[in-house]
Amino acid sequence: MHYKRFHPYRINTETRDKHADVWLNAEDFIYPYFVVDGENKQEPIATLKGIHRFSVDRLLIDLERTVLAGIDKILLFGVVEADKKNVEGSWSKHDESVVCKAIRAVKQQFPKVMVITDICLCAYTNHGHCGILNNRGDIENDLTLAKLADMALAHARAGADMVSPSAMMDGQVLAIGQALNNNGFNHVNIMGYSAKYASNFYGPFRDAAQSAPGKGNRKSYQMDFRTRHQGIDEVASDIEEGANWVMVKPAHTYLDVIARATHRFPEIPMAAYHTSGEFMMIVAAAEKNLLDEHEAMIEALTAIKRAGASYIISYYARNYSERIKY
Ligand code: PBG
Ligand code: ZN
């Protein structure tokens, strides 16, 4: 009987390295940052190991280390004080919001760092939902679009390179794109959180961003994880609306969606979000000595790239990049 021998590919480190065809580098990563008002703040986030809420001055200091690790793309999230939240999240469009301040400061000190901002109302509404609610408590998709467009415009005025709507409102990419074009910001790109599922793996993030919904859940606007084709349809629709990049989120538990979407749309850059819950599962397992955190990190992140993602948003981005250089 004839059979193929695979062991020669794996016989030692050198041959394994030679035959590997997925390599993950610092430039593949987007590093998330949480920013708060105030000065000299660097608050550890209990639910996200190694991640902090930074005031703008301290963000700039931390960024030096991130840039040194080779990372050139960041994703900014604003953490908003309770007294600035209201029913319609109006602080989100303010030029003095902490995100706008952070964009200006980062672009001034690190002009080459690509600044991407999250566009969603949940950190700015007092009810914690991602859009405007009617008096029955349901999301008003079309009323929300203008709010998201205003928020994106504020970030564009502050100098953001890319805005990234995560509210999962239908038409959000189109609405934001039109607002940017009408106001002379055609150069600002849009990354759609295209296939964003209503996931259990966002828990630690909501704690970090203080953006959990007070009542109910996000299942009426984020995707149902039992849908297979809709993920591709959502990606297709964002591309049609003019998204420059698309995203699948979560990443590690949705590798199939990444693979199918990149197979179908190979020409558009695909980002994948290794979410807070997926990250902390590895951390928690390592704390119980169930696995080696470093090895598990490499494996999980490599799997996301192997599935087809061009960019990975990850809380491990710096940890990985500081240790691994090809
Ligand atoms: C805001 C937003 C969320 C995440 C990114 N943007 C939370 C949510 O939709 O509830 C999750 C990120 C993570 O879990 O790391 N809409
Ligand atoms: Zn939201």
Short mmCIF file of C-alpha atoms and ligand atoms in Angstrom, two decimals:
data_model
loop_
_atom_site.label_atom_id
_atom_site.label_comp_id
_atom_site.label_asym_id
_atom_site.label_seq_id
_atom_site.Cartn_x
_atom_site.Cartn_y
_atom_site.Cartn_z
CA MET A 1 0.00 0.00 0.00
CA HIS A 2 1.17 3.48 -0.90
CA TYR A 3 0.74 6.33 1.44
CA LYS A 4 2.06 9.83 1.66
CA ARG A 5 4.52 10.66 4.40
CA PHE A 6 3.81 13.92 6.24
CA HIS A 7 6.17 13.50 9.14
CA PRO A 8 9.13 14.89 7.13
CA TYR A 9 7.33 18.28 7.15
CA ARG A 10 7.36 18.28 10.94
CA ILE A 11 10.58 16.61 11.89
CA ASN A 12 12.17 19.63 13.61
CA THR A 13 11.65 23.34 14.18
CA GLU A 14 13.43 24.34 10.97
CA THR A 15 11.33 22.12 8.72
CA ARG A 16 8.15 23.13 10.50
CA ASP A 17 9.04 26.79 9.98
CA LYS A 18 9.85 26.12 6.34
CA HIS A 19 6.49 24.52 5.62
CA ALA A 20 4.34 26.92 7.60
CA ASP A 21 2.29 29.13 5.27
CA VAL A 22 0.49 31.34 7.79
CA TRP A 23 2.58 33.99 9.48
CA LEU A 24 1.16 36.59 11.77
CA ASN A 25 2.93 39.95 12.13
CA ALA A 26 2.54 43.15 14.10
CA GLU A 27 1.11 44.92 11.02
CA ASP A 28 -1.80 42.48 10.96
CA PHE A 29 -3.06 43.77 14.28
CA ILE A 30 -5.38 46.51 15.41
CA TYR A 31 -4.97 47.28 19.13
CA PRO A 32 -8.07 48.45 21.05
CA TYR A 33 -7.82 51.36 23.50
CA PHE A 34 -10.36 52.60 26.04
CA VAL A 35 -10.14 56.32 26.75
CA VAL A 36 -11.57 58.33 29.65
CA ASP A 37 -11.74 62.03 30.49
CA GLY A 38 -9.32 63.44 33.03
CA GLU A 39 -5.58 63.45 33.52
CA ASN A 40 -2.92 60.99 34.57
CA LYS A 41 -5.33 58.07 34.56
CA GLN A 42 -4.36 54.51 33.84
CA GLU A 43 -7.03 52.31 35.38
CA PRO A 44 -6.57 48.55 35.04
CA ILE A 45 -9.73 46.88 33.76
CA ALA A 46 -10.48 43.98 36.10
CA THR A 47 -12.28 41.99 33.41
CA LEU A 48 -9.60 42.44 30.70
CA LYS A 49 -6.16 41.34 31.85
CA GLY A 50 -3.44 43.81 30.93
CA ILE A 51 -5.85 46.37 29.42
CA HIS A 52 -6.45 49.81 30.93
CA ARG A 53 -8.67 52.85 30.65
CA PHE A 54 -6.36 55.74 29.78
CA SER A 55 -6.76 59.47 29.97
CA VAL A 56 -5.41 61.06 26.78
CA ASP A 57 -2.04 62.07 28.31
CA ARG A 58 -1.37 58.52 29.50
CA LEU A 59 -2.64 57.04 26.24
CA LEU A 60 0.14 58.88 24.43
CA ILE A 61 2.74 57.37 26.76
CA ASP A 62 1.36 53.86 26.35
CA LEU A 63 1.23 54.28 22.58
CA GLU A 64 5.01 54.68 22.43
CA ARG A 65 5.34 51.10 23.61
CA THR A 66 2.67 49.90 21.17
CA VAL A 67 4.37 51.60 18.23
CA LEU A 68 7.72 50.18 19.33
CA ALA A 69 6.15 46.72 19.14
CA GLY A 70 5.46 47.42 15.46
CA ILE A 71 1.71 48.02 15.74
CA ASP A 72 0.47 50.85 13.52
CA LYS A 73 -3.33 50.64 13.86
CA ILE A 74 -5.48 51.35 16.91
CA LEU A 75 -9.22 51.24 17.61
CA LEU A 76 -10.55 53.82 20.06
CA PHE A 77 -13.49 53.34 22.43
CA GLY A 78 -14.79 56.16 24.61
CA VAL A 79 -15.79 55.44 28.19
CA VAL A 80 -18.33 58.08 29.15
CA GLU A 81 -19.27 59.37 32.60
CA ALA A 82 -22.86 58.70 33.67
CA ASP A 83 -23.73 62.42 33.76
CA LYS A 84 -22.92 62.72 30.04
CA LYS A 85 -25.26 59.90 29.01
CA ASN A 86 -28.84 60.52 27.87
CA VAL A 87 -31.64 58.82 25.93
CA GLU A 88 -30.24 59.66 22.54
CA GLY A 89 -26.52 59.52 23.35
CA SER A 90 -25.98 63.08 22.16
CA TRP A 91 -22.50 63.39 23.69
CA SER A 92 -21.32 60.97 20.98
CA LYS A 93 -21.28 63.74 18.34
CA HIS A 94 -19.54 66.32 20.49
CA ASP A 95 -16.17 67.69 19.34
CA GLU A 96 -15.01 67.68 22.97
CA SER A 97 -15.86 64.02 23.56
CA VAL A 98 -12.89 62.08 24.91
CA VAL A 99 -12.60 60.14 21.66
CA CYS A 100 -12.29 63.37 19.62
CA LYS A 101 -9.65 64.65 22.05
CA ALA A 102 -7.77 61.37 21.78
CA ILE A 103 -7.88 61.39 17.97
CA ARG A 104 -6.42 64.91 17.80
CA ALA A 105 -3.67 64.11 20.30
CA VAL A 106 -2.69 60.80 18.71
CA LYS A 107 -2.65 62.17 15.15
CA GLN A 108 -0.50 65.07 16.29
CA GLN A 109 2.07 62.96 18.10
CA PHE A 110 1.87 59.80 15.98
CA PRO A 111 0.77 60.91 12.51
CA LYS A 112 1.63 57.52 11.03
CA VAL A 113 -0.57 55.55 13.41
CA MET A 114 -3.86 54.67 11.76
CA VAL A 115 -6.63 55.84 14.08
CA ILE A 116 -9.89 53.90 13.81
CA THR A 117 -12.88 54.78 15.99
CA ASP A 118 -15.84 52.71 17.10
CA ILE A 119 -19.14 54.28 16.03
CA CYS A 120 -21.98 53.20 18.30
CA LEU A 121 -24.27 54.84 20.83
CA CYS A 122 -24.24 52.23 23.62
CA ALA A 123 -21.48 53.91 25.65
CA TYR A 124 -23.37 57.24 25.36
CA THR A 125 -27.01 56.26 25.98
CA ASN A 126 -28.36 56.00 29.52
CA HIS A 127 -30.21 52.79 28.58
CA GLY A 128 -27.07 51.20 27.09
CA HIS A 129 -28.60 50.21 23.76
CA CYS A 130 -26.75 50.85 20.51
CA GLY A 131 -29.44 53.11 19.05
CA ILE A 132 -32.50 55.23 19.68
CA LEU A 133 -35.42 53.50 21.40
CA ASN A 134 -39.11 54.25 20.83
CA ASN A 135 -41.56 54.34 23.74
CA ARG A 136 -42.12 50.59 23.44
CA GLY A 137 -38.40 50.13 24.07
CA ASP A 138 -37.67 48.93 20.53
CA ILE A 139 -34.74 50.11 18.43
CA GLU A 140 -35.59 52.80 15.85
CA ASN A 141 -33.16 51.88 13.08
CA ASP A 142 -33.69 54.84 10.78
CA LEU A 143 -33.65 57.49 13.51
CA THR A 144 -30.36 56.03 14.73
CA LEU A 145 -28.63 56.40 11.34
CA ALA A 146 -28.41 60.19 11.59
CA LYS A 147 -26.89 59.93 15.10
CA LEU A 148 -24.24 57.50 13.91
CA ALA A 149 -23.48 59.76 10.94
CA ASP A 150 -23.08 62.78 13.28
CA MET A 151 -20.74 60.80 15.53
CA ALA A 152 -18.64 59.67 12.55
CA LEU A 153 -18.47 63.26 11.28
CA ALA A 154 -17.19 64.50 14.64
CA HIS A 155 -14.45 61.86 14.56
CA ALA A 156 -13.60 62.75 10.95
CA ARG A 157 -13.29 66.45 11.89
CA ALA A 158 -10.96 65.44 14.71
CA GLY A 159 -8.77 63.59 12.20
CA ALA A 160 -9.78 59.92 12.36
CA ASP A 161 -8.44 57.84 9.47
CA MET A 162 -11.25 55.32 9.61
CA VAL A 163 -14.62 55.08 11.35
CA SER A 164 -16.10 51.76 12.26
CA PRO A 165 -19.84 51.47 12.88
CA SER A 166 -20.62 48.65 15.33
CA ALA A 167 -24.27 49.45 16.11
CA MET A 168 -25.58 46.91 13.59
CA MET A 169 -28.18 49.34 12.24
CA ASP A 170 -29.25 48.53 8.69
CA GLY A 171 -27.86 51.16 6.32
CA GLN A 172 -25.26 52.49 8.77
CA VAL A 173 -22.37 52.29 6.30
CA LEU A 174 -24.35 54.10 3.61
CA ALA A 175 -25.56 56.82 5.98
CA ILE A 176 -22.05 57.45 7.34
CA GLY A 177 -20.50 57.38 3.87
CA GLN A 178 -22.95 59.98 2.58
CA ALA A 179 -22.36 62.25 5.56
CA LEU A 180 -18.58 61.98 5.10
CA ASN A 181 -18.80 62.71 1.37
CA ASN A 182 -21.17 65.64 1.79
CA ASN A 183 -18.79 67.25 4.24
CA GLY A 184 -15.53 66.84 2.38
CA PHE A 185 -14.26 63.76 4.23
CA ASN A 186 -14.11 61.35 1.29
CA HIS A 187 -10.63 60.33 2.44
CA VAL A 188 -11.97 58.90 5.70
CA ASN A 189 -12.53 55.17 5.31
CA ILE A 190 -15.25 53.00 6.77
CA MET A 191 -14.79 49.58 8.33
CA GLY A 192 -18.19 47.95 8.79
CA TYR A 193 -18.72 45.61 11.72
CA SER A 194 -20.53 43.74 8.98
CA ALA A 195 -21.29 40.34 10.43
CA LYS A 196 -21.57 41.08 14.13
CA TYR A 197 -23.38 38.41 16.07
CA ALA A 198 -25.35 38.79 19.31
CA SER A 199 -22.65 37.03 21.28
CA ASN A 200 -22.00 35.88 24.81
CA PHE A 201 -18.35 36.75 24.32
CA TYR A 202 -18.73 40.54 24.74
CA GLY A 203 -19.24 40.48 28.50
CA PRO A 204 -15.82 41.72 29.67
CA PHE A 205 -15.90 44.54 27.10
CA ARG A 206 -19.25 45.87 28.30
CA ASP A 207 -17.78 46.08 31.74
CA ALA A 208 -14.71 47.89 30.40
CA ALA A 209 -16.72 50.37 28.32
CA GLN A 210 -19.62 50.61 30.78
CA SER A 211 -21.93 49.98 27.86
CA ALA A 212 -24.11 47.04 28.91
CA PRO A 213 -27.83 47.43 28.14
CA GLY A 214 -29.83 48.23 31.29
CA LYS A 215 -32.78 46.16 30.13
CA GLY A 216 -33.05 43.45 27.51
CA ASN A 217 -30.38 42.33 25.07
CA ARG A 218 -29.12 43.15 21.58
CA LYS A 219 -30.73 40.23 19.75
CA SER A 220 -33.10 42.40 17.71
CA TYR A 221 -30.22 44.19 15.98
CA GLN A 222 -27.11 42.00 16.28
CA MET A 223 -27.12 38.75 14.30
CA ASP A 224 -28.53 35.42 15.46
CA PHE A 225 -25.71 32.88 15.71
CA ARG A 226 -27.91 30.21 14.18
CA THR A 227 -27.80 31.95 10.80
CA ARG A 228 -25.26 30.74 8.26
CA HIS A 229 -26.02 32.66 5.06
CA GLN A 230 -27.01 35.96 6.63
CA GLY A 231 -23.41 36.63 7.68
CA ILE A 232 -22.37 36.62 4.02
CA ASP A 233 -25.40 38.74 3.09
CA GLU A 234 -24.50 41.31 5.76
CA VAL A 235 -20.93 41.49 4.41
CA ALA A 236 -22.19 41.80 0.81
CA SER A 237 -24.55 44.55 1.83
CA ASP A 238 -21.83 46.57 3.61
CA ILE A 239 -19.63 46.30 0.51
CA GLU A 240 -22.52 47.52 -1.62
CA GLU A 241 -23.05 50.42 0.79
CA GLY A 242 -19.42 51.41 0.27
CA ALA A 243 -17.47 49.87 3.16
CA ASN A 244 -13.70 49.98 2.55
CA TRP A 245 -13.07 47.15 5.00
CA VAL A 246 -15.47 44.63 6.48
CA MET A 247 -15.40 42.68 9.72
CA VAL A 248 -16.59 39.46 11.29
CA LYS A 249 -17.13 39.47 15.03
CA PRO A 250 -16.51 37.41 17.15
CA ALA A 251 -13.54 35.84 15.38
CA HIS A 252 -12.34 32.68 17.09
CA THR A 253 -15.81 31.16 17.39
CA TYR A 254 -16.87 32.37 13.89
CA LEU A 255 -13.95 31.18 11.75
CA ASP A 256 -16.39 29.63 9.29
CA VAL A 257 -17.95 33.01 8.58
CA ILE A 258 -14.51 34.60 8.06
CA ALA A 259 -13.54 31.79 5.71
CA ARG A 260 -16.68 31.94 3.62
CA ALA A 261 -16.79 35.73 3.43
CA THR A 262 -13.14 36.05 2.38
CA HIS A 263 -13.58 33.29 -0.19
CA ARG A 264 -16.56 35.13 -1.63
CA PHE A 265 -15.08 38.66 -1.45
CA PRO A 266 -11.32 38.21 -1.76
CA GLU A 267 -10.81 41.80 -2.91
CA ILE A 268 -11.98 43.53 0.26
CA PRO A 269 -9.84 43.65 3.42
CA MET A 270 -11.41 41.53 6.14
CA ALA A 271 -10.92 42.32 9.80
CA ALA A 272 -11.88 39.93 12.58
CA TYR A 273 -12.48 40.86 16.21
CA HIS A 274 -10.99 38.48 18.79
CA THR A 275 -13.47 39.62 21.41
CA SER A 276 -13.10 40.26 25.09
CA GLY A 277 -14.76 36.98 26.09
CA GLU A 278 -12.69 34.92 23.67
CA PHE A 279 -9.55 36.59 25.01
CA MET A 280 -10.45 36.09 28.65
CA MET A 281 -11.32 32.42 28.14
CA ILE A 282 -7.67 31.81 27.30
CA VAL A 283 -6.52 33.96 30.22
CA ALA A 284 -8.83 32.18 32.65
CA ALA A 285 -7.83 28.74 31.45
CA ALA A 286 -4.16 29.64 31.78
CA GLU A 287 -4.73 30.88 35.33
CA LYS A 288 -6.02 27.41 36.15
CA ASN A 289 -2.93 25.89 34.49
CA LEU A 290 -5.14 24.23 31.89
CA LEU A 291 -3.02 25.53 29.03
CA ASP A 292 0.05 27.58 28.21
CA GLU A 293 -1.21 31.11 27.63
CA HIS A 294 1.53 32.11 25.20
CA GLU A 295 1.12 29.02 23.01
CA ALA A 296 -2.68 29.20 23.11
CA MET A 297 -2.57 32.90 22.15
CA ILE A 298 -0.41 32.15 19.10
CA GLU A 299 -2.65 29.27 18.06
CA ALA A 300 -5.92 31.18 18.40
CA LEU A 301 -4.65 34.28 16.57
CA THR A 302 -3.01 32.23 13.82
CA ALA A 303 -6.28 30.36 13.30
CA ILE A 304 -8.04 33.67 12.65
CA LYS A 305 -5.51 34.62 10.00
CA ARG A 306 -5.56 31.11 8.54
CA ALA A 307 -9.33 31.43 8.13
CA GLY A 308 -8.71 34.42 5.87
CA ALA A 309 -8.68 37.58 7.99
CA SER A 310 -6.28 40.32 6.87
CA TYR A 311 -6.50 42.22 10.15
CA ILE A 312 -7.10 41.07 13.71
CA ILE A 313 -8.45 43.29 16.43
CA SER A 314 -7.04 41.81 19.59
CA TYR A 315 -6.31 42.58 23.24
CA TYR A 316 -3.30 40.29 22.70
CA ALA A 317 -1.97 42.42 19.82
CA ARG A 318 0.87 44.00 21.77
CA ASN A 319 1.64 40.97 23.85
CA TYR A 320 2.02 38.96 20.63
CA SER A 321 3.97 41.61 18.72
CA GLU A 322 6.47 42.22 21.50
CA ARG A 323 7.42 38.56 21.59
CA ILE A 324 7.18 37.44 18.00
CA LYS A 325 9.11 38.91 15.09
CA TYR A 326 9.66 37.18 11.77
C1 PBG B 1 -20.22 48.32 20.86
C2 PBG B 1 -19.20 47.25 20.83
C3 PBG B 1 -19.15 46.04 21.56
C4 PBG B 1 -17.94 45.44 21.25
C5 PBG B 1 -17.29 46.26 20.33
N1 PBG B 1 -18.09 47.36 20.08
C6 PBG B 1 -20.09 45.48 22.55
C7 PBG B 1 -21.46 45.09 22.17
O1 PBG B 1 -21.85 45.11 21.00
O2 PBG B 1 -22.21 44.79 23.10
C8 PBG B 1 -17.43 44.14 21.81
C9 PBG B 1 -15.94 43.98 21.83
C10 PBG B 1 -15.41 42.88 22.68
O3 PBG B 1 -16.14 42.07 23.26
O4 PBG B 1 -14.18 42.81 22.81
N2 PBG B 1 -21.39 48.05 20.19
ZN ZN B 2 -23.18 49.36 20.74
#
